[in-house]
Tab-separated table of C-alpha atoms in Angstrom:
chain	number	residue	atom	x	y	z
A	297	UNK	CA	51.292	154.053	33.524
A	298	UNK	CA	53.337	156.692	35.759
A	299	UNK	CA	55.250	155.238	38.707
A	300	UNK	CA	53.492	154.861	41.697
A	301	UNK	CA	53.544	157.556	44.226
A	302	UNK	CA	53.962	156.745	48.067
A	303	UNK	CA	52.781	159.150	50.744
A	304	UNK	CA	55.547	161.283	52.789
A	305	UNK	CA	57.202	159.504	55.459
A	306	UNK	CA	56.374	156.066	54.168
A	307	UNK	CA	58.508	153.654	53.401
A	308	UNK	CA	56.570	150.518	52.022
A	309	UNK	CA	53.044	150.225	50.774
A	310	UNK	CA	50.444	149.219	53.261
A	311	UNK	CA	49.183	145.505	52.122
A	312	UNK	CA	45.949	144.214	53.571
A	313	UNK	CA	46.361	140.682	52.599
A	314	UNK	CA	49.951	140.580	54.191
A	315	UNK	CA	50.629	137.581	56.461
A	316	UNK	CA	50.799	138.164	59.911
A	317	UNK	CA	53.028	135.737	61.602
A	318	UNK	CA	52.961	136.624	65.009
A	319	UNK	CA	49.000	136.600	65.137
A	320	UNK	CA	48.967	132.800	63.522
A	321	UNK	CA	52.010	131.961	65.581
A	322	UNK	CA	49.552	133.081	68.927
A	323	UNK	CA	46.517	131.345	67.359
A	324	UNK	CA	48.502	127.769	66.876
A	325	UNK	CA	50.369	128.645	70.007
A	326	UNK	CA	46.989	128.316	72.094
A	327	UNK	CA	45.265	125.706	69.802
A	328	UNK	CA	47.679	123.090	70.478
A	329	UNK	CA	47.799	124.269	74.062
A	330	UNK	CA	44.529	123.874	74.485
A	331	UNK	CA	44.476	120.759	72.528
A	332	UNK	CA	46.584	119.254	74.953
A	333	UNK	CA	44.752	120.213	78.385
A	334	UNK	CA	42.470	117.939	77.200
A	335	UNK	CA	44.837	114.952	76.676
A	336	UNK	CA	45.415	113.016	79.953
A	337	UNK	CA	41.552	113.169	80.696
A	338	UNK	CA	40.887	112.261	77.426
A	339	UNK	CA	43.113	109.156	77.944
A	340	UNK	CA	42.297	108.207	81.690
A	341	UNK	CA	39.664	105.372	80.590
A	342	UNK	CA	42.247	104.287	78.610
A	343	UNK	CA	45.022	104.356	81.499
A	344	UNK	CA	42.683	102.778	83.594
A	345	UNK	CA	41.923	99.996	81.089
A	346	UNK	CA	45.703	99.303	81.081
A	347	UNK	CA	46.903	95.792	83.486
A	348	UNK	CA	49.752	97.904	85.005
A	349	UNK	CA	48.658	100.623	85.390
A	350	UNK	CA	44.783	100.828	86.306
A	351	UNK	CA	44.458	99.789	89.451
A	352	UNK	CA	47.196	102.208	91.238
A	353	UNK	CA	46.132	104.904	89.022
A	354	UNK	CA	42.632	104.380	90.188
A	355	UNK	CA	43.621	104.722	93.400
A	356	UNK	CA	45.455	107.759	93.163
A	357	UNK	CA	43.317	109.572	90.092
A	358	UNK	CA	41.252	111.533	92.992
A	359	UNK	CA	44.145	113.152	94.520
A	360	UNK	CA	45.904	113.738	91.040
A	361	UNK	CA	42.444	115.779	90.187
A	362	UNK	CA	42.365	117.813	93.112
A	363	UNK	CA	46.672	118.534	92.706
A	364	UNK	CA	45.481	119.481	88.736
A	365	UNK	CA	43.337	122.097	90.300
A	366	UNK	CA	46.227	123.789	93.036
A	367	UNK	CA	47.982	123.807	90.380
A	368	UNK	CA	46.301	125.163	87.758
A	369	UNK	CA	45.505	127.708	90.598
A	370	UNK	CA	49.567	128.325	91.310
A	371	UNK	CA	50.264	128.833	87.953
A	372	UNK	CA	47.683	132.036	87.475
A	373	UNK	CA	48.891	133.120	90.180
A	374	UNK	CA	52.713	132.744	88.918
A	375	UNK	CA	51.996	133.828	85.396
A	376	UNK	CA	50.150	137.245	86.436
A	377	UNK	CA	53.638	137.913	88.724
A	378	UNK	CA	56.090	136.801	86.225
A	379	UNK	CA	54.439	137.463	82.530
A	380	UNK	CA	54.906	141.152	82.129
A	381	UNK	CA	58.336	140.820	83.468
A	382	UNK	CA	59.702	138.189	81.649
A	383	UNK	CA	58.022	138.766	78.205
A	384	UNK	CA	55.205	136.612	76.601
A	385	UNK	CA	57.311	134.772	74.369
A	386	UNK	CA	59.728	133.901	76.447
A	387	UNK	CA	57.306	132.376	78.968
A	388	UNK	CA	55.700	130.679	75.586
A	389	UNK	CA	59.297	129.122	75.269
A	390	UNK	CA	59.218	128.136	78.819
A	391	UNK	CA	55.628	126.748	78.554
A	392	UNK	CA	56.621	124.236	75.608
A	393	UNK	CA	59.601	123.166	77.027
A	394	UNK	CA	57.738	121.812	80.380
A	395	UNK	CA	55.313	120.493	77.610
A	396	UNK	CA	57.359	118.432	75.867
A	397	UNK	CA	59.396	117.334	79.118
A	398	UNK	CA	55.447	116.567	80.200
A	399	UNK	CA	54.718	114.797	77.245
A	400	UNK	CA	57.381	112.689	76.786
A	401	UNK	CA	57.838	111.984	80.426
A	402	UNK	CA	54.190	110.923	80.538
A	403	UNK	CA	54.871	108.512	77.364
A	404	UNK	CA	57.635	106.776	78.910
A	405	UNK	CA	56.739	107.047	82.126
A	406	UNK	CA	57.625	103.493	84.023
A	407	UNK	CA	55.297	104.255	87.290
A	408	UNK	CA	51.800	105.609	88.139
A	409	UNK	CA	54.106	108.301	90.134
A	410	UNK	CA	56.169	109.509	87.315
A	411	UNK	CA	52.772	109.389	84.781
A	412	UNK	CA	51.143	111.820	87.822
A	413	UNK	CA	54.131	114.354	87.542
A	414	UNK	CA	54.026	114.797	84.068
A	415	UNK	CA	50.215	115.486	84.357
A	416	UNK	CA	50.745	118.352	86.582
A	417	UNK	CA	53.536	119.697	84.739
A	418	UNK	CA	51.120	119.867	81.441
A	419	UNK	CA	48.358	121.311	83.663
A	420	UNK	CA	51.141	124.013	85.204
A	421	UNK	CA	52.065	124.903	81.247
A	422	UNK	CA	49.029	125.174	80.089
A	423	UNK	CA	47.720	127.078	82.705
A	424	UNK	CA	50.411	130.034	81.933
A	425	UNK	CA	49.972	129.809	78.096
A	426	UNK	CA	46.791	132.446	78.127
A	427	UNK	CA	48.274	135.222	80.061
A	428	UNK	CA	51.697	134.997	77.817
A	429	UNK	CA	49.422	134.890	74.606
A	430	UNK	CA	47.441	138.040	75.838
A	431	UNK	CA	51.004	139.853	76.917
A	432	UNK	CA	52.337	139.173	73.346
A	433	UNK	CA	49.317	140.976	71.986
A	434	UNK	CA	49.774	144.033	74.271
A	435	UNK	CA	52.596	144.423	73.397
A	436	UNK	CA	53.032	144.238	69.678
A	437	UNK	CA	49.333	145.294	68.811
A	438	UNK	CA	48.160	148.458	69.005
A	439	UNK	CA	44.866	149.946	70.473
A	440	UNK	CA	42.527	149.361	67.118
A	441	UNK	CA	44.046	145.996	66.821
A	442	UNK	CA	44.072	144.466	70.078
A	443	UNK	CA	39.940	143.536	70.321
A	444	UNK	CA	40.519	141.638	67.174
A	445	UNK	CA	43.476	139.964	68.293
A	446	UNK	CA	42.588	138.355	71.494
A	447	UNK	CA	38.929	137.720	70.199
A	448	UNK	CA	41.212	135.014	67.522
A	449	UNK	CA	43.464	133.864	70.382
A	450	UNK	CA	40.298	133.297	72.542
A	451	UNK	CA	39.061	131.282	69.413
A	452	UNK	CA	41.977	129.063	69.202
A	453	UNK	CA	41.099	128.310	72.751
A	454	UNK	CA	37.694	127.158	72.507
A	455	UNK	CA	38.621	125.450	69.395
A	456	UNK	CA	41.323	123.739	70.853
A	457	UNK	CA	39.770	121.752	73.753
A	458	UNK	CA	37.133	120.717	71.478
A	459	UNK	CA	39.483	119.054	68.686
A	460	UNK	CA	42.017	117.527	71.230
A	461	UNK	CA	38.904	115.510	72.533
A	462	UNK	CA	37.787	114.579	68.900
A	463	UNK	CA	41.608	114.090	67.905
A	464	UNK	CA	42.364	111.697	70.993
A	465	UNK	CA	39.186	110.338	70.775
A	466	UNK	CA	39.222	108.893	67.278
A	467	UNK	CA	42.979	107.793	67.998
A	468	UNK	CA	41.529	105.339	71.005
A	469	UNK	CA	38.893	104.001	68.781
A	470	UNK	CA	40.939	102.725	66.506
A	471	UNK	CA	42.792	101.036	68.796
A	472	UNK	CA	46.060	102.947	69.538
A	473	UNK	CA	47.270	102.628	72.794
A	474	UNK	CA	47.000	105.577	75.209
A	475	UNK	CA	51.106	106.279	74.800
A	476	UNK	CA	50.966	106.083	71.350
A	477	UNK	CA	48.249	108.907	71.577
A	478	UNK	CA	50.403	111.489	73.320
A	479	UNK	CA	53.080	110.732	70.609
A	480	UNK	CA	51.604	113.035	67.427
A	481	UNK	CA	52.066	116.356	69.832
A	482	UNK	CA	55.977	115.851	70.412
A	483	UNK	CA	56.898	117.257	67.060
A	484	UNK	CA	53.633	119.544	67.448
A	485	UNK	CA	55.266	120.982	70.561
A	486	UNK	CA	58.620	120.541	69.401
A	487	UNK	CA	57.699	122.387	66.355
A	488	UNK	CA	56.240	125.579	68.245
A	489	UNK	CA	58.892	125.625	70.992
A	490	UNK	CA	61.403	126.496	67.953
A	491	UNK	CA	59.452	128.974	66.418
A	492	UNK	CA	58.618	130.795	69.961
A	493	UNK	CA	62.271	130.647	70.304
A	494	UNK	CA	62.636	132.709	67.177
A	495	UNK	CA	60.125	135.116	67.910
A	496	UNK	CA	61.523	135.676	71.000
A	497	UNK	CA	65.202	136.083	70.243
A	498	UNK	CA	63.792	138.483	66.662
A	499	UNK	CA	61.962	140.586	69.249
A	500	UNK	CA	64.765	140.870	71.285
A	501	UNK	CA	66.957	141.838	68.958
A	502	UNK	CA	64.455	144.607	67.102
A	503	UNK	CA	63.641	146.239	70.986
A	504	UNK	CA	67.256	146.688	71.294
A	505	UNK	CA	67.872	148.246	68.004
A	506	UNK	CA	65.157	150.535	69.265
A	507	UNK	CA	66.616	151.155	72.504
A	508	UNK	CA	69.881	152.014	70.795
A	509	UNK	CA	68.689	154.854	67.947
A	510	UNK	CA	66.684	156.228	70.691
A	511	UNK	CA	69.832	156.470	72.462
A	512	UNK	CA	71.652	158.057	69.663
A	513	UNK	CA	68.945	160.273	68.941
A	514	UNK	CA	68.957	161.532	72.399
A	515	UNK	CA	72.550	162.133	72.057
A	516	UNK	CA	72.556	163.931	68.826
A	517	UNK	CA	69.397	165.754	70.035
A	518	UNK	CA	71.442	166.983	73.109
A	519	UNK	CA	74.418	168.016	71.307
A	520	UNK	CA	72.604	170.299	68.553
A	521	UNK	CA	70.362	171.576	71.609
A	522	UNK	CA	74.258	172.781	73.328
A	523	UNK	CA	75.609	173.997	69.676
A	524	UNK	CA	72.462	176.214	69.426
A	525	UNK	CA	73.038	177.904	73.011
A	526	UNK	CA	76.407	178.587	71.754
A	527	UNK	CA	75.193	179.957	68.906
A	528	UNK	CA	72.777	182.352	70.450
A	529	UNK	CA	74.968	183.720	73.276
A	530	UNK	CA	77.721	184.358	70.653
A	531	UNK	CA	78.655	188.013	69.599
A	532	UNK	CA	76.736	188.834	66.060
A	533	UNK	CA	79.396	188.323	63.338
A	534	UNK	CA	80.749	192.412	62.085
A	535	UNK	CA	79.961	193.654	65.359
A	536	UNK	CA	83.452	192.670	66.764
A	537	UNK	CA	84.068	192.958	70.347
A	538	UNK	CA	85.500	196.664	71.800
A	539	UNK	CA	88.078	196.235	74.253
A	540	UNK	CA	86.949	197.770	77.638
A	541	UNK	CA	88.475	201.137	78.605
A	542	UNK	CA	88.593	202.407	82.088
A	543	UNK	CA	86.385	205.550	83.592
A	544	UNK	CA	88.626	208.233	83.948
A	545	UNK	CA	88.102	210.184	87.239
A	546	UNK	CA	86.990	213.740	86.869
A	547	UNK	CA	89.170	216.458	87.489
A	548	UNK	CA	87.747	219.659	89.259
């Protein structure tokens, strides 16, 4: 068999089965977002059921509901300002690291106070996580991809909710206590926040690459566009230049 022969201009092979990180990265991304909206209702039967803290939680877990809601409502708001700016990974960085400051405050958390901060904080980062997903897939996608991209990402989302509450769930009934549920999505959201962090600083790195050979392109373009003037208003080589004699006046 002959070698194989690559179109003009190409410089790899397209591969339909290739991996594509960043799509999985977005889908897992969301899925354990999602999975984790649905966490501290999951558990509030459970909180409630606890001797120190039920009875102030019950009698703050009305206003805690309605300060979920301003702030899911704040961080829309926030995200649609901010996103574009910032970049979608980096606000995916910035969404797990208030997650797992949420989480683990939330685990350890010594008052009904403390435990009602952390809530809001996971409400606040999930809240932002759909907007950064959908930026990252503007961004890197192009226009025949992007329908399929954000129809997986939306997916993850509906998927997510719907196995947190089967996931916490099933922890509760077998008799964990509600801290000890929150603990399996630490190294979940530890796990993600470093590979966000990647993506982010890759990214980075590649748009500035880009940034700089368009630079140098620019450059180079602009410097054959000023040889090629000279070029053209030059004298045409063997037709020397004659030196310029004066008009001598008539004589009548």
């Amino acid at each position: 068999d002959g070698p194989v022969t690559r179109p003009s201009g190409s410089n790899k092979m397209p591969s339909p089965a290739s991996f594509d990180a960043t799509s999985w990265l977005l889908f897992l991304a969301v899925l354990v977002n999602q999975s984790g909206r649905v966490m501290v209702p999951s558990l509030k039967t459970s909180v409630l059921a606890d001797p120190d803290f039920g009875e102030p939680f019950a009698a703050v877990v009305g206003g805690l509901l309605s300060g979920v809601s301003i702030v899911c409502l704040g961080g829309k708001l926030l995200g649609a300002a901010f996103t574009d700016r910032l970049g979608g990974w980096l606000v995916l960085v910035t969404v797990f690291v208030m997650w797992l400051a949420a989480t683990a405050g939330a685990i350890a958390a010594p008052t009904v106070d403390v435990f009602g901060y952390m809530w809001l904080l996971n409400s606040f980062a999930y809240t932002v996580t759909w907007g950064a997903a959908v930026q990252v897939v503007g961004a890197v996608y192009g226009e025949k991809e992007r329908p399929a991209q954000l129809s997986k990402v939306a997916s993850a989302s509906r998927f997510g909710a719907t196995l947190g509450n089967l996931f916490f769930g099933q922890l509760l009934s077998a008799g964990f206590a509600w801290r000890r549920v929150m603990m399996p999505m630490v190294p979940l959201q530890a796990a993600l926040l470093l590979l966000c962090t990647y993506k982010y600083f890759t990214d980075s790195g590649l748009r500035a690459s880009a940034a700089a050979a368009a630079a140098a392109a620019k450059l180079v373009g602009g410097a054959e566009g000023f040889e090629e003037g000279e070029r053209r208003d030059a004298p045409p080589l063997g037709d020397p230049v004659r030196p310029h004699r004066p008009v001598q006046p008539l004589v009548g």
